C-alpha positions as semicolon CSV with decimal commas, in nm:
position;residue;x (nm);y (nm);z (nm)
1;X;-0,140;0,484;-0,266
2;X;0,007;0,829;-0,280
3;X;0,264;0,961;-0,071
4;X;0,096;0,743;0,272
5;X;0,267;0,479;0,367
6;X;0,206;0,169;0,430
7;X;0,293;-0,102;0,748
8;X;0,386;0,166;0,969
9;X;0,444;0,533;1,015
10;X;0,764;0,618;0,791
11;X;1,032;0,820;0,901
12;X;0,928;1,031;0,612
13;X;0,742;1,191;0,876
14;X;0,993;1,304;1,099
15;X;1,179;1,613;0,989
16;X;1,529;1,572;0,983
17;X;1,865;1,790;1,060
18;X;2,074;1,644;0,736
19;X;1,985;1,388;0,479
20;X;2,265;1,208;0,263
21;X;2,149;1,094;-0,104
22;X;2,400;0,836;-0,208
23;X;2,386;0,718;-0,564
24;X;2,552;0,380;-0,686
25;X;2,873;0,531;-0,857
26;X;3,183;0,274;-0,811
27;X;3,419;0,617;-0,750
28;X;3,213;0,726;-0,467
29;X;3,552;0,728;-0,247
30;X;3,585;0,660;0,121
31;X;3,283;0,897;0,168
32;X;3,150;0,577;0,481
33;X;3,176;0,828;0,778
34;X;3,039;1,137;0,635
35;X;2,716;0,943;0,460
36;X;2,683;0,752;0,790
37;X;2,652;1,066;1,019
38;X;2,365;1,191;0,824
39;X;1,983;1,185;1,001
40;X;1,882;1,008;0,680
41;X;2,061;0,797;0,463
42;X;1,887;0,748;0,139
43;X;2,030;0,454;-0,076
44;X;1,903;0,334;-0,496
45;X;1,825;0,008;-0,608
46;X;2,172;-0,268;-0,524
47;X;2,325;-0,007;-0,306
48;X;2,662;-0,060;-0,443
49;X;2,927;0,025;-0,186
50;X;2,694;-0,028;0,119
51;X;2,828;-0,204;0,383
52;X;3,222;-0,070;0,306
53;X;3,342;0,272;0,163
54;X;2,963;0,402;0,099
55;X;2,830;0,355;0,491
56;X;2,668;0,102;0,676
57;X;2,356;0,296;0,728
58;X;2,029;0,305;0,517
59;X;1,705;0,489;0,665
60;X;1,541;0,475;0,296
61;X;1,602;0,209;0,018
62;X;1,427;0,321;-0,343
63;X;1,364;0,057;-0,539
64;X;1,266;0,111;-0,903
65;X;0,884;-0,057;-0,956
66;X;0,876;-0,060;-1,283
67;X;1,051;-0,260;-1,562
68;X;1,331;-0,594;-1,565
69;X;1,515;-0,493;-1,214
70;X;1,195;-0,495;-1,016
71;X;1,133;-0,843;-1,216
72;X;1,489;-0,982;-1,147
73;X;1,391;-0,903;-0,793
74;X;1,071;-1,063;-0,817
75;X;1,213;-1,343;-0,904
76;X;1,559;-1,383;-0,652
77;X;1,448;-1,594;-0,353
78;X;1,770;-1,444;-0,187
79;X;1,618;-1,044;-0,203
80;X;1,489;-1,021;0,093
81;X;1,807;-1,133;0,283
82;X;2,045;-0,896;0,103
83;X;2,207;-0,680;0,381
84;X;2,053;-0,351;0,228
85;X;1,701;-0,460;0,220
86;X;1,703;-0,590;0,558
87;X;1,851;-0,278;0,714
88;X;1,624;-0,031;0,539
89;X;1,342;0,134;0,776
90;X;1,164;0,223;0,475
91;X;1,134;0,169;0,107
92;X;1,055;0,429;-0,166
93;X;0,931;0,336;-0,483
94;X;0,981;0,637;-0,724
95;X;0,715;0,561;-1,018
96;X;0,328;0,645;-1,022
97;X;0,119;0,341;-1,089
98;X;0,064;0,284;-1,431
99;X;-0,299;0,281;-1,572
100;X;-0,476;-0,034;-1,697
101;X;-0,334;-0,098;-2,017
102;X;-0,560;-0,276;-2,313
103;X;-0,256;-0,478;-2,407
104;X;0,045;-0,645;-2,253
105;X;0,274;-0,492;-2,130
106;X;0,643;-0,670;-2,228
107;X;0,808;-0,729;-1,884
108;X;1,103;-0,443;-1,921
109;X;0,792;-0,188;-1,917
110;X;0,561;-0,366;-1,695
111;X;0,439;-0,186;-1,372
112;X;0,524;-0,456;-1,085
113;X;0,448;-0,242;-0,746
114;X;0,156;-0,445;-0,658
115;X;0,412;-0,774;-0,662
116;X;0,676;-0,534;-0,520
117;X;0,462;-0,471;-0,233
118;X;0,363;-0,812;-0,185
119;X;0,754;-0,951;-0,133
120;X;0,838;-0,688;0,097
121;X;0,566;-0,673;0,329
122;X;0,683;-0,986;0,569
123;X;0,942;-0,715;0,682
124;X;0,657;-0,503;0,821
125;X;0,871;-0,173;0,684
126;X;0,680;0,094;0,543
127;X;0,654;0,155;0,144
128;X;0,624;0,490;0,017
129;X;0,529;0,563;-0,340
130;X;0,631;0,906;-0,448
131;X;0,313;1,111;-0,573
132;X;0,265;1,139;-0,927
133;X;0,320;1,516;-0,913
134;X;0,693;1,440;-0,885
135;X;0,702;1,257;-1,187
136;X;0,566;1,510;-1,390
137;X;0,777;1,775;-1,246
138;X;1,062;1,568;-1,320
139;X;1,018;1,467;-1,663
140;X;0,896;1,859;-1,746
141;X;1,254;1,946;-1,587
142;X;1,446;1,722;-1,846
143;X;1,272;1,736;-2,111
144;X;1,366;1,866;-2,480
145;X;1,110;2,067;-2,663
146;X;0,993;1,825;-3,026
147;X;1,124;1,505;-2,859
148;X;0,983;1,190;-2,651
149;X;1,032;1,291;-2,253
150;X;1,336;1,067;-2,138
151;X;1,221;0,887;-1,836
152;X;1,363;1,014;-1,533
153;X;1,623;0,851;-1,312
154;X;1,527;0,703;-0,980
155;X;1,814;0,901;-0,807
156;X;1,648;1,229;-1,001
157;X;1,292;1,162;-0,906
158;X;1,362;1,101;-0,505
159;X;1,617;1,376;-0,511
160;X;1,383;1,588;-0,623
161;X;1,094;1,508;-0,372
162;X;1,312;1,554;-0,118
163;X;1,439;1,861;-0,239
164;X;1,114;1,982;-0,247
165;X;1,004;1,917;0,070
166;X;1,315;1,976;0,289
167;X;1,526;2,243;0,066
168;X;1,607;2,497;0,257
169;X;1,522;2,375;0,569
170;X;1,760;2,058;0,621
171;X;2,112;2,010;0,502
172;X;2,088;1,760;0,190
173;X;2,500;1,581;0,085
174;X;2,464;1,416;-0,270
175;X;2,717;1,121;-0,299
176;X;2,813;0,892;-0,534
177;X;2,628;1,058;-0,879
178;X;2,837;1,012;-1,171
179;X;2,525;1,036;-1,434
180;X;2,582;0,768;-1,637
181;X;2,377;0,412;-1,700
182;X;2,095;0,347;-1,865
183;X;2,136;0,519;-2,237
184;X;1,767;0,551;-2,209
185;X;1,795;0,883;-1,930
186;X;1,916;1,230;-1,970
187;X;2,224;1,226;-1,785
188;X;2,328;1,551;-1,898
189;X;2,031;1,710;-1,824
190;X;1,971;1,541;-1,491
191;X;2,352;1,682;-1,392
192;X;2,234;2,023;-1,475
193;X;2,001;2,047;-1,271
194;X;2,213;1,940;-0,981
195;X;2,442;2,133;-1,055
196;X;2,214;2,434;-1,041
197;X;2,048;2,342;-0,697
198;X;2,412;2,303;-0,520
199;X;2,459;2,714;-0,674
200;X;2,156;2,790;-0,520
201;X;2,300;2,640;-0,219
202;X;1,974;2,382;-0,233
203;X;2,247;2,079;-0,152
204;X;2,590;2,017;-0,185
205;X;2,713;1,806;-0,466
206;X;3,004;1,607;-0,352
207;X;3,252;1,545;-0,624
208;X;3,384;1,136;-0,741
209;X;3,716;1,022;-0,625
210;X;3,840;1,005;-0,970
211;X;3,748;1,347;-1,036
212;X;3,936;1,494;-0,717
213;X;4,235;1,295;-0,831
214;X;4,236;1,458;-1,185
Protein backbone atom coordinates (compact mmCIF):
# COMPACT_ATOMS: atom_id res chain seq x y z
CA UNK A 1 0.00 0.00 0.00
CA UNK A 2 0.93 3.47 -1.08
CA UNK A 3 -0.84 6.49 -0.37
CA UNK A 4 -4.65 4.34 -0.83
CA UNK A 5 -6.24 3.69 1.97
CA UNK A 6 -7.58 1.13 3.38
CA UNK A 7 -11.34 0.25 5.20
CA UNK A 8 -12.87 3.18 3.80
CA UNK A 9 -12.45 6.33 1.81
CA UNK A 10 -10.15 8.70 4.06
CA UNK A 11 -10.79 12.13 4.58
CA UNK A 12 -7.46 12.51 2.96
CA UNK A 13 -9.60 12.89 0.08
CA UNK A 14 -11.55 15.74 0.85
CA UNK A 15 -9.79 19.05 0.47
CA UNK A 16 -9.91 21.06 3.36
CA UNK A 17 -10.22 25.00 4.35
CA UNK A 18 -7.47 24.79 7.42
CA UNK A 19 -5.56 21.90 8.84
CA UNK A 20 -3.97 22.09 12.46
CA UNK A 21 -0.65 19.88 12.97
CA UNK A 22 -0.31 19.48 16.68
CA UNK A 23 2.86 17.95 17.96
CA UNK A 24 3.20 16.37 21.57
CA UNK A 25 5.14 19.32 23.31
CA UNK A 26 4.01 19.57 27.19
CA UNK A 27 4.18 23.74 26.67
CA UNK A 28 1.75 23.63 23.93
CA UNK A 29 -0.47 26.25 26.07
CA UNK A 30 -4.20 26.58 26.11
CA UNK A 31 -4.02 26.39 22.25
CA UNK A 32 -7.80 23.68 22.75
CA UNK A 33 -10.08 26.18 20.82
CA UNK A 34 -7.93 27.30 18.06
CA UNK A 35 -6.62 23.45 17.20
CA UNK A 36 -10.27 22.38 17.59
CA UNK A 37 -11.73 24.85 14.95
CA UNK A 38 -9.48 23.54 12.34
CA UNK A 39 -11.11 21.26 9.20
CA UNK A 40 -8.40 18.77 10.14
CA UNK A 41 -6.84 18.05 13.21
CA UNK A 42 -3.77 16.01 12.79
CA UNK A 43 -2.42 14.46 16.11
CA UNK A 44 1.40 12.05 16.67
CA UNK A 45 1.72 8.96 18.36
CA UNK A 46 0.17 9.38 22.58
CA UNK A 47 -1.36 12.65 21.67
CA UNK A 48 -0.24 14.28 24.78
CA UNK A 49 -2.60 17.08 25.77
CA UNK A 50 -5.63 15.65 23.83
CA UNK A 51 -8.64 15.68 25.50
CA UNK A 52 -7.67 19.13 27.72
CA UNK A 53 -5.49 22.20 26.69
CA UNK A 54 -4.46 20.53 23.13
CA UNK A 55 -8.35 19.95 21.75
CA UNK A 56 -10.71 17.34 21.83
CA UNK A 57 -10.68 16.78 18.16
CA UNK A 58 -8.53 14.33 16.02
CA UNK A 59 -9.46 13.78 12.16
CA UNK A 60 -5.87 11.98 11.67
CA UNK A 61 -3.82 9.99 14.31
CA UNK A 62 -0.01 9.05 12.91
CA UNK A 63 1.28 6.39 14.47
CA UNK A 64 4.96 5.54 14.04
CA UNK A 65 5.17 1.69 12.34
CA UNK A 66 8.34 1.07 12.87
CA UNK A 67 10.53 0.32 15.95
CA UNK A 68 9.69 -0.28 20.19
CA UNK A 69 6.48 2.25 20.30
CA UNK A 70 4.63 0.45 17.57
CA UNK A 71 5.75 -2.83 19.68
CA UNK A 72 4.66 -1.38 23.11
CA UNK A 73 1.44 -0.87 21.25
CA UNK A 74 1.37 -4.20 19.92
CA UNK A 75 1.51 -5.45 22.92
CA UNK A 76 -1.11 -3.05 25.33
CA UNK A 77 -4.49 -4.83 25.32
CA UNK A 78 -5.82 -1.33 26.49
CA UNK A 79 -4.67 0.57 22.82
CA UNK A 80 -7.47 0.36 21.19
CA UNK A 81 -9.65 1.96 23.95
CA UNK A 82 -7.40 4.98 24.53
CA UNK A 83 -9.61 8.09 23.88
CA UNK A 84 -7.30 9.22 20.90
CA UNK A 85 -7.41 6.08 18.97
CA UNK A 86 -11.00 5.69 19.22
CA UNK A 87 -11.80 9.21 18.06
CA UNK A 88 -9.45 9.23 15.09
CA UNK A 89 -11.30 8.96 11.50
CA UNK A 90 -8.12 7.94 10.14
CA UNK A 91 -4.67 6.75 10.90
CA UNK A 92 -1.38 7.67 9.13
CA UNK A 93 1.50 5.65 9.35
CA UNK A 94 4.55 7.79 8.22
CA UNK A 95 7.29 4.98 7.24
CA UNK A 96 7.62 3.04 3.80
CA UNK A 97 7.59 -0.68 4.30
CA UNK A 98 10.79 -2.02 4.85
CA UNK A 99 12.23 -4.68 2.40
CA UNK A 100 12.73 -8.36 3.30
CA UNK A 101 15.66 -8.41 5.33
CA UNK A 102 18.16 -11.70 5.30
CA UNK A 103 18.51 -11.32 9.04
CA UNK A 104 16.55 -10.29 12.08
CA UNK A 105 15.67 -7.45 12.61
CA UNK A 106 16.10 -6.48 16.68
CA UNK A 107 12.58 -5.26 17.69
CA UNK A 108 13.56 -1.27 18.13
CA UNK A 109 14.21 -1.46 14.18
CA UNK A 110 11.68 -3.92 13.19
CA UNK A 111 9.00 -2.89 10.56
CA UNK A 112 5.55 -3.83 12.41
CA UNK A 113 2.79 -2.20 9.88
CA UNK A 114 1.52 -5.48 8.84
CA UNK A 115 0.71 -6.20 12.87
CA UNK A 116 -0.16 -2.46 13.05
CA UNK A 117 -2.74 -2.95 10.55
CA UNK A 118 -4.00 -6.01 11.90
CA UNK A 119 -4.93 -4.36 15.62
CA UNK A 120 -6.56 -1.50 14.18
CA UNK A 121 -8.71 -2.81 11.63
CA UNK A 122 -11.81 -3.93 14.08
CA UNK A 123 -12.32 -0.05 14.09
CA UNK A 124 -13.09 -0.16 10.37
CA UNK A 125 -11.02 3.45 10.10
CA UNK A 126 -8.97 3.91 7.22
CA UNK A 127 -4.95 3.52 7.33
CA UNK A 128 -2.91 5.56 5.19
CA UNK A 129 0.76 4.89 4.64
CA UNK A 130 2.60 7.89 3.40
CA UNK A 131 4.37 7.08 -0.07
CA UNK A 132 7.90 6.38 0.01
CA UNK A 133 8.64 9.53 -2.01
CA UNK A 134 8.10 11.49 1.22
CA UNK A 135 10.59 9.72 2.99
CA UNK A 136 13.21 10.33 0.71
CA UNK A 137 12.39 13.91 0.34
CA UNK A 138 12.55 14.15 3.94
CA UNK A 139 15.64 12.56 4.85
CA UNK A 140 17.41 14.48 1.58
CA UNK A 141 15.99 17.75 3.43
CA UNK A 142 17.93 16.96 6.75
CA UNK A 143 20.58 15.47 5.83
CA UNK A 144 24.44 16.44 6.34
CA UNK A 145 26.76 15.92 3.46
CA UNK A 146 29.74 12.78 4.77
CA UNK A 147 27.32 11.58 7.51
CA UNK A 148 24.58 8.69 8.09
CA UNK A 149 20.95 10.40 7.12
CA UNK A 150 19.23 10.96 10.62
CA UNK A 151 15.89 9.38 10.38
CA UNK A 152 13.21 11.74 10.10
CA UNK A 153 10.62 12.64 12.70
CA UNK A 154 7.06 11.46 12.34
CA UNK A 155 5.79 15.10 12.93
CA UNK A 156 8.51 16.08 9.93
CA UNK A 157 7.50 13.38 7.52
CA UNK A 158 3.44 14.06 7.73
CA UNK A 159 4.10 17.75 7.89
CA UNK A 160 5.76 17.57 4.99
CA UNK A 161 3.19 15.48 2.89
CA UNK A 162 0.79 17.68 3.78
CA UNK A 163 2.66 20.56 2.99
CA UNK A 164 3.11 19.29 -0.20
CA UNK A 165 -0.10 18.61 -1.16
CA UNK A 166 -2.15 21.46 0.40
CA UNK A 167 0.60 24.44 0.66
CA UNK A 168 -0.67 27.15 -0.68
CA UNK A 169 -3.97 26.21 -1.09
CA UNK A 170 -5.29 25.55 2.63
CA UNK A 171 -4.33 27.33 5.78
CA UNK A 172 -1.89 24.83 7.75
CA UNK A 173 -1.40 26.07 12.16
CA UNK A 174 1.66 24.04 13.56
CA UNK A 175 1.18 23.51 17.40
CA UNK A 176 2.88 22.09 19.99
CA UNK A 177 6.68 21.52 18.15
CA UNK A 178 9.35 22.08 20.52
CA UNK A 179 12.03 19.76 18.49
CA UNK A 180 13.35 17.84 20.98
CA UNK A 181 13.16 13.78 21.84
CA UNK A 182 14.67 11.16 20.42
CA UNK A 183 18.69 12.09 20.29
CA UNK A 184 18.57 9.93 17.27
CA UNK A 185 16.66 13.00 14.87
CA UNK A 186 17.85 16.26 13.63
CA UNK A 187 15.96 18.58 15.65
CA UNK A 188 17.81 21.46 14.55
CA UNK A 189 17.55 20.78 11.17
CA UNK A 190 13.93 19.69 11.22
CA UNK A 191 13.21 23.41 12.99
CA UNK A 192 14.86 24.98 10.08
CA UNK A 193 13.00 23.95 7.83
CA UNK A 194 9.88 25.06 9.59
CA UNK A 195 11.00 27.85 10.20
CA UNK A 196 11.64 28.57 6.54
CA UNK A 197 8.12 27.37 5.28
CA UNK A 198 6.22 29.78 7.95
CA UNK A 199 8.68 32.84 5.95
CA UNK A 200 7.44 31.65 2.92
CA UNK A 201 4.13 31.99 4.43
CA UNK A 202 3.73 27.93 3.66
CA UNK A 203 2.15 27.65 7.50
CA UNK A 204 2.25 29.41 10.52
CA UNK A 205 4.44 28.22 13.28
CA UNK A 206 2.79 28.88 16.54
CA UNK A 207 5.22 29.62 19.27
CA UNK A 208 5.35 27.31 23.07
CA UNK A 209 3.87 28.87 26.09
CA UNK A 210 7.14 28.99 27.73
CA UNK A 211 8.63 30.78 24.97
CA UNK A 212 5.83 33.62 24.89
CA UNK A 213 6.39 33.96 28.60
CA UNK A 214 10.23 34.58 28.19
Amino acid sequence: MSDTPRGGPSPLRRTPRRIAIVGNAPELGDCGAAIDAADWVVRFNNAAGFGTRAGRRVTHLALVNHGGQMREWLDDPGFLDRPVVRAAETFLFPFPRKPPSPTPMSKDGRDWTDEAEALLRPLGRPITLLPATVHREAAALIHTPGSPPPPPSTGFLVSLHLLRRYGGMVEIDVHGFGFEGWEGHDWARERRWFEAMAAGGLLRLHPLANSLAA
